[in-house]
Amino acid sequence: MSSDTTAVADFGLIGLAVMGQNLILNINDHGFKVCAFNRTVAKVDHFLDNEAKDTQIIGAHSVEEFVAKLKRPRKMMLLVKAGSAVDKFIETLLPHLEEGDIIIDGGNSNYADTQRRYEYLTSKRILFVGCGVSGGEEGARYGPSLMPGGNPKAWPHLKPIFQAIAAKAPDGAPCCDWVGEGGAGHFVKMVHNGIEYGDMQLISEVYQIFRDGVGYTNDEQGDIFAEWNKGVLDSFLIEITTDILRFKDTDGQPLLEKIRDAAGQKGTGKWTAISALDYGMPVTLIGEAVFARCLSSLKDERVRASKALAGPSNCKFTGDKAKLIKDLEQAMYASKIISYAQGFMLMREASTLYKWNLNYGSIALMWRGGCIIRSAFLGDIKNAFDADKNLESLLFAPFFQKATSTAQDGWRSAICTATMLGIPVPALSTALSFYDGYRTARLPANMIQAQRDYFGAHTYELESSPGNYLHTNWTGRGGNVHASTYDA
Ligand code: 6PG
C-alpha cells in the first residue's frame, strides 16, 4: 500500500455540493481528519485547492482510494441527492468494505428507504445510519442539528464527531443525539420539515393579513416581526422574515413584493402529510401547509378566479390595529403549539409501530438549535417532556394548557377578522378547529356512523357498549346482513 492510501482519515464524506463541503470544513475545524470524494473527481481537487486549502482535509480520486484512506471501522457519509443515487453509491462502496464499517446517509431521504437500506446493509454486516441534517449551508458549516438513526452499534463511533460538530443549545447541550433504530432519524427529520412547512405557512398568512387587510408597508411589518422575535415567537424563521421584509432590491423597492407567489417543495412536507394519513394521525396543520403550497402554484388559474369570484364587500381592516397585532401574535403562537403537538403525535404513533422508543425531550433538544425550526419555544417543549416523558400530548402539559387558554380569545378573533376580510388562513384556522375538536368529548361522528350504517350496513357501536358492533335496519327495506368492520 502506498503512503497515498494509508488509513489516516477519521471520517469520509462523499458529495461535494455546498452542504458536503461545509460539513467537511466543520468536521475539520473540530480536529478530525476528513477524506473527501465526489463522483465528478475534478471537484475533489478543486475543493482541496480552494475551500479546503491550508486544512488537514485530504481527498480521494476513486472509491478504492477513498475507502483505503479511512481508519477502521470506516465512517463514511453520503451527501448525495436522495433516491437512487444513494443506492448506487452504497453498491459501489460495498465490495470494498468490511464487517462493522459505517455508512451514513446525510441527505433528505425518505425514512422508508432508510429502513429498507438499514435492513439490507444489516444483512451485509455493515452498520447503516440515516441521519437528518438541518440548518442549511450555514448550519452545515458552523453547527447543524443532526438526527441520526439506524444501527445503534454505529453510535459510539459517531458520537464524538457528531456531537462536536453539531449546534449547541443555549445551555451548551449538543443538538444531536441518537434517535432510534432503522428509519427513525429520517422520520424525525421528515417531521421537522413538515413542521417547518407549517411555521412558514403561519407566518405567510399573518403577512398577508398585514399587507392586504391592514395595508402595512414591509418596513412596518418588519418592525412588528422584530418585536415578536423578542417574545414567545422568538425563532429563526421569525428572524429571517424580519430581514426579508426589510430587504430592498437595487431600485430601493422591497424585493419580496417582486417574487412570484408560487411556492416550490421538494417533498418532505408531503411525505409528512402522507405518513399522517397512513398512520391515521390528524396532523392537519402540516397537511394544510402542503395544500397551501399546491394552491399557490396554480397561479394562472388563481389570477383568472380573482376576476370571476366575488369576495366580501369590505376587505380593508378598520378596527384597532394594536389589538389585531396582539391577537395575531397569540394566534400564531397557539397554532404553533397545535402544529408541534400534532407532529409529536405522529412521531409517537410511528415510534409505537416501529418500536423506535423515541425520546421526545431529546428530539426537542435536537431542534432547539442549528435547525430551521429552532426557537425559544422548543425549550418549553423540552421542559414539558422532561417533566413527563410519557406525556400523552403536548396539550396536556400544564404550560401549554395555560398558553392555549390565554391565547384563545385573540386566536379566535384574529381568524374571524381574516375570514370577514376574505383573507385565507388555512393553517391558523385548522389549528383552531383541531383545538376545538380535541377538547370536545362528544363529536358529531355518531351521525357519520349512523349514515354509514344506513346506506351500507357498516355497523356502529353504542356509547354503552364500545367494541360491540351493531346494525340497524333503518328503513325496514334493507336486510339484516351487515358489512364487516375494518379500519383503514
Ligand atoms: C433543513 C431544511 C432542508 C430543506 C428545505 C427546503 O432542515 O435544513 O428542511 O432540509 O431542503 O427546507 O425544503 P422544500 O424545498 O421542500 O421547501
PDB file of N, CA and C and ligand atoms in Angstrom, residues 19 108 133-136 189 192-193 196-197 200 264-269 293 371-372, ligand 1:
ATOM      1  N   MET A  19     -23.446  21.672   0.823  1.00  0.00           N
ATOM      2  CA  MET A  19     -23.672  21.082   2.154  1.00  0.00           C
ATOM      3  C   MET A  19     -22.504  20.163   2.533  1.00  0.00           C
ATOM      4  N   ASN A 108     -31.756  14.152   2.521  1.00  0.00           N
ATOM      5  CA  ASN A 108     -33.165  14.183   2.944  1.00  0.00           C
ATOM      6  C   ASN A 108     -33.880  12.957   2.386  1.00  0.00           C
ATOM      7  N   VAL A 133     -30.091  16.021   8.638  1.00  0.00           N
ATOM      8  CA  VAL A 133     -29.174  17.159   8.830  1.00  0.00           C
ATOM      9  C   VAL A 133     -29.974  18.425   8.531  1.00  0.00           C
ATOM     10  N   SER A 134     -30.070  19.306   9.488  1.00  0.00           N
ATOM     11  CA  SER A 134     -30.832  20.532   9.247  1.00  0.00           C
ATOM     12  C   SER A 134     -30.009  21.758   9.574  1.00  0.00           C
ATOM     13  N   GLY A 135     -30.334  22.836   8.873  1.00  0.00           N
ATOM     14  CA  GLY A 135     -29.685  24.113   9.161  1.00  0.00           C
ATOM     15  C   GLY A 135     -29.141  24.790   7.918  1.00  0.00           C
ATOM     16  N   GLY A 136     -29.357  24.139   6.764  1.00  0.00           N
ATOM     17  CA  GLY A 136     -28.902  24.742   5.517  1.00  0.00           C
ATOM     18  C   GLY A 136     -27.379  24.843   5.473  1.00  0.00           C
ATOM     19  N   LYS A 189     -36.485  13.750  10.994  1.00  0.00           N
ATOM     20  CA  LYS A 189     -36.129  14.879  10.121  1.00  0.00           C
ATOM     21  C   LYS A 189     -37.303  15.247   9.210  1.00  0.00           C
ATOM     22  N   HIS A 192     -39.665  17.187  11.217  1.00  0.00           N
ATOM     23  CA  HIS A 192     -39.075  18.529  11.354  1.00  0.00           C
ATOM     24  C   HIS A 192     -39.429  19.377  10.136  1.00  0.00           C
ATOM     25  N   ASN A 193     -39.230  18.812   8.960  1.00  0.00           N
ATOM     26  CA  ASN A 193     -39.502  19.573   7.738  1.00  0.00           C
ATOM     27  C   ASN A 193     -40.985  19.899   7.596  1.00  0.00           C
ATOM     28  N   GLU A 196     -41.644  22.674   9.732  1.00  0.00           N
ATOM     29  CA  GLU A 196     -41.064  23.859   9.061  1.00  0.00           C
ATOM     30  C   GLU A 196     -42.075  24.421   8.041  1.00  0.00           C
ATOM     31  N   TYR A 197     -42.691  23.545   7.250  1.00  0.00           N
ATOM     32  CA  TYR A 197     -43.719  23.986   6.299  1.00  0.00           C
ATOM     33  C   TYR A 197     -44.837  24.721   7.053  1.00  0.00           C
ATOM     34  N   MET A 200     -43.784  28.173   8.367  1.00  0.00           N
ATOM     35  CA  MET A 200     -43.655  29.128   7.248  1.00  0.00           C
ATOM     36  C   MET A 200     -45.030  29.567   6.749  1.00  0.00           C
ATOM     37  N   GLY A 264     -42.520  26.462  -4.089  1.00  0.00           N
ATOM     38  CA  GLY A 264     -41.979  25.164  -4.501  1.00  0.00           C
ATOM     39  C   GLY A 264     -41.976  24.195  -3.329  1.00  0.00           C
ATOM     40  N   GLN A 265     -41.637  22.972  -3.580  1.00  0.00           N
ATOM     41  CA  GLN A 265     -41.481  21.994  -2.500  1.00  0.00           C
ATOM     42  C   GLN A 265     -40.748  20.772  -3.033  1.00  0.00           C
ATOM     43  N   LYS A 266     -39.898  20.216  -2.164  1.00  0.00           N
ATOM     44  CA  LYS A 266     -39.120  19.053  -2.613  1.00  0.00           C
ATOM     45  C   LYS A 266     -39.706  17.735  -2.128  1.00  0.00           C
ATOM     46  N   GLY A 267     -40.681  17.788  -1.229  1.00  0.00           N
ATOM     47  CA  GLY A 267     -41.374  16.529  -0.913  1.00  0.00           C
ATOM     48  C   GLY A 267     -41.464  16.131   0.548  1.00  0.00           C
ATOM     49  N   THR A 268     -40.600  16.693   1.401  1.00  0.00           N
ATOM     50  CA  THR A 268     -40.605  16.193   2.786  1.00  0.00           C
ATOM     51  C   THR A 268     -41.898  16.562   3.537  1.00  0.00           C
ATOM     52  N   GLY A 269     -42.464  17.749   3.211  1.00  0.00           N
ATOM     53  CA  GLY A 269     -43.739  18.132   3.853  1.00  0.00           C
ATOM     54  C   GLY A 269     -44.841  17.190   3.394  1.00  0.00           C
ATOM     55  N   ARG A 293     -49.299  25.346  -0.421  1.00  0.00           N
ATOM     56  CA  ARG A 293     -48.262  25.479  -1.458  1.00  0.00           C
ATOM     57  C   ARG A 293     -48.815  25.030  -2.811  1.00  0.00           C
ATOM     58  N   CYS A 371     -31.190  24.022  13.623  1.00  0.00           N
ATOM     59  CA  CYS A 371     -32.083  23.676  12.519  1.00  0.00           C
ATOM     60  C   CYS A 371     -32.990  24.856  12.135  1.00  0.00           C
ATOM     61  N   ILE A 372     -33.770  24.642  11.074  1.00  0.00           N
ATOM     62  CA  ILE A 372     -34.597  25.731  10.536  1.00  0.00           C
ATOM     63  C   ILE A 372     -35.728  26.110  11.501  1.00  0.00           C
TER      64      ILE A 372
HETATM   65  C1  6PG B   1     -33.325  21.954   6.649  1.00  0.00           C
HETATM   66  C2  6PG B   1     -34.342  22.108   5.545  1.00  0.00           C
HETATM   67  C3  6PG B   1     -33.914  21.481   4.270  1.00  0.00           C
HETATM   68  C4  6PG B   1     -34.907  21.549   3.107  1.00  0.00           C
HETATM   69  C5  6PG B   1     -35.583  22.847   2.904  1.00  0.00           C
HETATM   70  C6  6PG B   1     -36.317  23.001   1.582  1.00  0.00           C
HETATM   71  O1  6PG B   1     -33.721  21.372   7.649  1.00  0.00           O
HETATM   72  O2  6PG B   1     -32.189  22.428   6.533  1.00  0.00           O
HETATM   73  O3  6PG B   1     -35.522  21.469   5.941  1.00  0.00           O
HETATM   74  O4  6PG B   1     -33.656  20.126   4.563  1.00  0.00           O
HETATM   75  O5  6PG B   1     -34.187  21.254   1.980  1.00  0.00           O
HETATM   76  O6  6PG B   1     -36.488  23.017   3.916  1.00  0.00           O
HETATM   77  O7  6PG B   1     -37.422  22.175   1.521  1.00  0.00           O
HETATM   78  P1  6PG B   1     -38.578  22.413   0.470  1.00  0.00           P
HETATM   79  O8  6PG B   1     -37.907  22.638  -0.852  1.00  0.00           O
HETATM   80  O9  6PG B   1     -39.409  21.186   0.465  1.00  0.00           O
HETATM   81  O10 6PG B   1     -39.301  23.642   0.923  1.00  0.00           O
END
